[in-house]
Amino acid sequence: IRVNMIYSACVTIETPDCKILCDPWFTDGIFDGAWYLYTKDRDPFSAIGDCNYIYISHIHADHYDPIFLRKYFEIFGEKTLIIGDFESNYLEKSIQHDGFKCQVNTKPLKLGQTVVSVFPHETGSPSDIDSACLVEYFAEDRVHRVLNINDCVYDPVFLSNFSKFGQLDILLLSYTGAGPYPQTYFELDDPELLVAAKSKKSQFIEQYLKIAEVVPAKVRIPFAGQYLLGGKLSHLNSYRGVSDSYEIGQIDSSAVILNDYEGSVDTVSFKATGTKACLTSTQEIDKRLLEIKKQPMDYEAIPEWMISNKVLVSLLSSALIRASRK
């Protein structure tokens, strides 16, 4: 099996039987105009190429990008999206609403000697949305296994699903956290802001190491959560409390840090190509921030008629009633 790094949580997993595309996100301005990619000068279509199936781990916009998927299908033809089997499957409803083909993975998908299994991370909470994907290739001499656990948090019960396999070949897991904390929870001159950012960064590194201990693998690929805040939020980037993937390579000797759009590693030689040799340069980040800092947030594009005619207030009131019932 070969794993190819594309960008953030987007990878392709290839076996002799099939090619699975995972969580492609390439549309700028997701999360109401807040999130942007590190660069726009690379071609994801040629980097990804044609695939057989697309695995979507969960509904967050940096994992499920319907705008990109439509463009991808125009080039390579429509593919079936594979998702987890959740009791409250918000992702399935969204995919159906967007008019895509969807296959809920209630049982492993078998393609020749390849088996693709999706494990929903369910804890009994209505907010359960994430999942993991295990790709196995049954060769004559042994079984090759690649596990992609995306944004799944440390949960010994959930991770016990994979302990029966012993040491995996390749494990893809997140190493950093996104979200509005701490950068929007403090005034910028509050010294607690930098303390909180440092603490958040350390907590996610600790989680990475805990998962790595519970789910052993010959090679680990730290990935996902690679974004920049744009528009009016651009000045908050340095307070997010996020790590650079290169930093994980300095901590975890089994980690392989792959370059975007070109890095890869396989389950035969375990030799990685296109590895990252240093931190992402501040010059590169500053250049990108200049491009996106003047981009408008979605709320800035709300037409005046919607506000003046109280349509927005009416919509919010209806939403509040529905949320309260739920």
PDB file of N, CA, C and O in Angstrom, residues 7 26 29 39 48 52-53 68 84 103 109 128 133 145 155 160 174 180-181 193 201-202 216 219 235 237 287 311 324:
ATOM      1  N   TYR A   7      -2.699  17.363   0.878  1.00  0.00           N
ATOM      2  CA  TYR A   7      -2.698  18.585   1.689  1.00  0.00           C
ATOM      3  C   TYR A   7      -3.576  18.403   2.913  1.00  0.00           C
ATOM      4  O   TYR A   7      -4.688  17.888   2.802  1.00  0.00           O
ATOM      5  N   PHE A  26      -9.998  21.837  -0.776  1.00  0.00           N
ATOM      6  CA  PHE A  26      -9.197  22.776  -1.555  1.00  0.00           C
ATOM      7  C   PHE A  26      -9.955  24.062  -1.884  1.00  0.00           C
ATOM      8  O   PHE A  26      -9.577  24.795  -2.793  1.00  0.00           O
ATOM      9  N   GLY A  29     -11.804  29.939   2.112  1.00  0.00           N
ATOM     10  CA  GLY A  29     -12.902  30.672   2.733  1.00  0.00           C
ATOM     11  C   GLY A  29     -13.955  29.812   3.396  1.00  0.00           C
ATOM     12  O   GLY A  29     -15.101  30.249   3.547  1.00  0.00           O
ATOM     13  N   THR A  39      -1.402  27.641   0.435  1.00  0.00           N
ATOM     14  CA  THR A  39      -0.988  28.116  -0.874  1.00  0.00           C
ATOM     15  C   THR A  39      -2.077  27.848  -1.901  1.00  0.00           C
ATOM     16  O   THR A  39      -2.878  26.937  -1.734  1.00  0.00           O
ATOM     17  N   ILE A  48      -3.679  14.472  -7.205  1.00  0.00           N
ATOM     18  CA  ILE A  48      -4.557  13.374  -6.787  1.00  0.00           C
ATOM     19  C   ILE A  48      -4.708  12.344  -7.888  1.00  0.00           C
ATOM     20  O   ILE A  48      -4.575  11.140  -7.672  1.00  0.00           O
ATOM     21  N   ASN A  52     -10.836   5.491  -7.279  1.00  0.00           N
ATOM     22  CA  ASN A  52     -12.001   4.615  -7.348  1.00  0.00           C
ATOM     23  C   ASN A  52     -13.106   5.033  -6.389  1.00  0.00           C
ATOM     24  O   ASN A  52     -14.287   4.997  -6.731  1.00  0.00           O
ATOM     25  N   TYR A  53     -12.707   5.402  -5.177  1.00  0.00           N
ATOM     26  CA  TYR A  53     -13.662   5.825  -4.153  1.00  0.00           C
ATOM     27  C   TYR A  53     -13.103   7.027  -3.403  1.00  0.00           C
ATOM     28  O   TYR A  53     -11.889   7.274  -3.414  1.00  0.00           O
ATOM     29  N   PHE A  68     -15.195  21.495  -4.195  1.00  0.00           N
ATOM     30  CA  PHE A  68     -14.082  20.824  -4.865  1.00  0.00           C
ATOM     31  C   PHE A  68     -14.530  19.524  -5.505  1.00  0.00           C
ATOM     32  O   PHE A  68     -14.112  19.189  -6.620  1.00  0.00           O
ATOM     33  N   GLY A  84     -18.958   6.725   7.351  1.00  0.00           N
ATOM     34  CA  GLY A  84     -19.252   5.870   8.488  1.00  0.00           C
ATOM     35  C   GLY A  84     -20.743   5.727   8.736  1.00  0.00           C
ATOM     36  O   GLY A  84     -21.552   6.545   8.288  1.00  0.00           O
ATOM     37  N   GLN A 103     -22.218   5.863  -0.008  1.00  0.00           N
ATOM     38  CA  GLN A 103     -22.284   4.482   0.457  1.00  0.00           C
ATOM     39  C   GLN A 103     -21.885   4.447   1.930  1.00  0.00           C
ATOM     40  O   GLN A 103     -20.734   4.703   2.278  1.00  0.00           O
ATOM     41  N   LEU A 109     -15.811  -2.970   2.698  1.00  0.00           N
ATOM     42  CA  LEU A 109     -15.873  -2.948   1.241  1.00  0.00           C
ATOM     43  C   LEU A 109     -14.709  -3.779   0.695  1.00  0.00           C
ATOM     44  O   LEU A 109     -13.543  -3.504   1.012  1.00  0.00           O
ATOM     45  N   ASP A 128     -21.316  13.156  17.985  1.00  0.00           N
ATOM     46  CA  ASP A 128     -20.417  12.170  17.373  1.00  0.00           C
ATOM     47  C   ASP A 128     -20.454  12.319  15.849  1.00  0.00           C
ATOM     48  O   ASP A 128     -21.498  12.129  15.223  1.00  0.00           O
ATOM     49  N   CYS A 133     -10.611   5.115   9.078  1.00  0.00           N
ATOM     50  CA  CYS A 133     -10.672   4.232   7.910  1.00  0.00           C
ATOM     51  C   CYS A 133      -9.455   3.315   7.906  1.00  0.00           C
ATOM     52  O   CYS A 133      -8.308   3.785   7.993  1.00  0.00           O
ATOM     53  N   ARG A 145      -1.414  -3.054   6.299  1.00  0.00           N
ATOM     54  CA  ARG A 145      -2.490  -2.275   6.923  1.00  0.00           C
ATOM     55  C   ARG A 145      -2.095  -0.806   7.070  1.00  0.00           C
ATOM     56  O   ARG A 145      -1.030  -0.490   7.605  1.00  0.00           O
ATOM     57  N   ASP A 155      -9.233   8.058  22.750  1.00  0.00           N
ATOM     58  CA  ASP A 155     -10.332   7.332  23.374  1.00  0.00           C
ATOM     59  C   ASP A 155      -9.929   5.857  23.416  1.00  0.00           C
ATOM     60  O   ASP A 155     -10.027   5.154  22.400  1.00  0.00           O
ATOM     61  N   SER A 160      -9.262   0.613  20.938  1.00  0.00           N
ATOM     62  CA  SER A 160      -9.127  -0.832  21.155  1.00  0.00           C
ATOM     63  C   SER A 160      -9.598  -1.630  19.943  1.00  0.00           C
ATOM     64  O   SER A 160      -9.267  -2.814  19.799  1.00  0.00           O
ATOM     65  N   SER A 174      -3.801  13.003  13.646  1.00  0.00           N
ATOM     66  CA  SER A 174      -3.643  14.459  13.782  1.00  0.00           C
ATOM     67  C   SER A 174      -2.693  14.776  14.930  1.00  0.00           C
ATOM     68  O   SER A 174      -2.543  14.007  15.878  1.00  0.00           O
ATOM     69  N   PRO A 180     -11.716  28.060  17.608  1.00  0.00           N
ATOM     70  CA  PRO A 180     -11.571  29.472  17.982  1.00  0.00           C
ATOM     71  C   PRO A 180     -10.765  29.716  19.252  1.00  0.00           C
ATOM     72  O   PRO A 180     -10.426  30.862  19.554  1.00  0.00           O
ATOM     73  N   TYR A 181     -10.487  28.650  20.014  1.00  0.00           N
ATOM     74  CA  TYR A 181      -9.723  28.806  21.250  1.00  0.00           C
ATOM     75  C   TYR A 181      -8.235  28.610  20.986  1.00  0.00           C
ATOM     76  O   TYR A 181      -7.862  27.686  20.263  1.00  0.00           O
ATOM     77  N   LEU A 193      -3.181  34.824  27.060  1.00  0.00           N
ATOM     78  CA  LEU A 193      -3.429  34.326  25.704  1.00  0.00           C
ATOM     79  C   LEU A 193      -2.280  33.442  25.230  1.00  0.00           C
ATOM     80  O   LEU A 193      -2.494  32.328  24.742  1.00  0.00           O
ATOM     81  N   LYS A 201      -1.192  23.791  22.356  1.00  0.00           N
ATOM     82  CA  LYS A 201      -0.230  23.128  21.477  1.00  0.00           C
ATOM     83  C   LYS A 201       0.332  21.877  22.148  1.00  0.00           C
ATOM     84  O   LYS A 201       0.406  20.806  21.531  1.00  0.00           O
ATOM     85  N   SER A 202       0.695  21.987  23.430  1.00  0.00           N
ATOM     86  CA  SER A 202       1.268  20.864  24.167  1.00  0.00           C
ATOM     87  C   SER A 202       0.248  19.743  24.350  1.00  0.00           C
ATOM     88  O   SER A 202       0.593  18.555  24.255  1.00  0.00           O
ATOM     89  N   PRO A 216       0.260   1.052  18.005  1.00  0.00           N
ATOM     90  CA  PRO A 216       1.623   1.043  17.463  1.00  0.00           C
ATOM     91  C   PRO A 216       1.642   0.869  15.946  1.00  0.00           C
ATOM     92  O   PRO A 216       0.786   0.197  15.370  1.00  0.00           O
ATOM     93  N   VAL A 219       5.334   3.109  10.900  1.00  0.00           N
ATOM     94  CA  VAL A 219       5.491   4.488  10.450  1.00  0.00           C
ATOM     95  C   VAL A 219       4.247   5.272  10.838  1.00  0.00           C
ATOM     96  O   VAL A 219       3.125   4.789  10.674  1.00  0.00           O
ATOM     97  N   HIS A 235      -4.827  38.515  11.754  1.00  0.00           N
ATOM     98  CA  HIS A 235      -3.872  38.890  12.798  1.00  0.00           C
ATOM     99  C   HIS A 235      -3.864  37.922  13.973  1.00  0.00           C
ATOM    100  O   HIS A 235      -3.016  38.029  14.869  1.00  0.00           O
ATOM    101  N   ASN A 237      -3.462  34.553  13.691  1.00  0.00           N
ATOM    102  CA  ASN A 237      -2.815  33.287  13.354  1.00  0.00           C
ATOM    103  C   ASN A 237      -1.738  32.862  14.354  1.00  0.00           C
ATOM    104  O   ASN A 237      -1.618  31.679  14.668  1.00  0.00           O
ATOM    105  N   LYS A 287       3.658  35.850   3.108  1.00  0.00           N
ATOM    106  CA  LYS A 287       3.257  36.107   1.728  1.00  0.00           C
ATOM    107  C   LYS A 287       1.808  35.699   1.498  1.00  0.00           C
ATOM    108  O   LYS A 287       1.030  36.421   0.866  1.00  0.00           O
ATOM    109  N   VAL A 311     -35.512  39.761   7.777  1.00  0.00           N
ATOM    110  CA  VAL A 311     -35.525  38.363   7.347  1.00  0.00           C
ATOM    111  C   VAL A 311     -34.525  37.553   8.173  1.00  0.00           C
ATOM    112  O   VAL A 311     -34.803  36.433   8.609  1.00  0.00           O
ATOM    113  N   SER A 324     -33.644  24.428  20.221  1.00  0.00           N
ATOM    114  CA  SER A 324     -34.155  24.188  21.570  1.00  0.00           C
ATOM    115  C   SER A 324     -34.908  22.861  21.647  1.00  0.00           C
ATOM    116  O   SER A 324     -34.780  22.112  22.610  1.00  0.00           O
TER     117      SER A 324
END
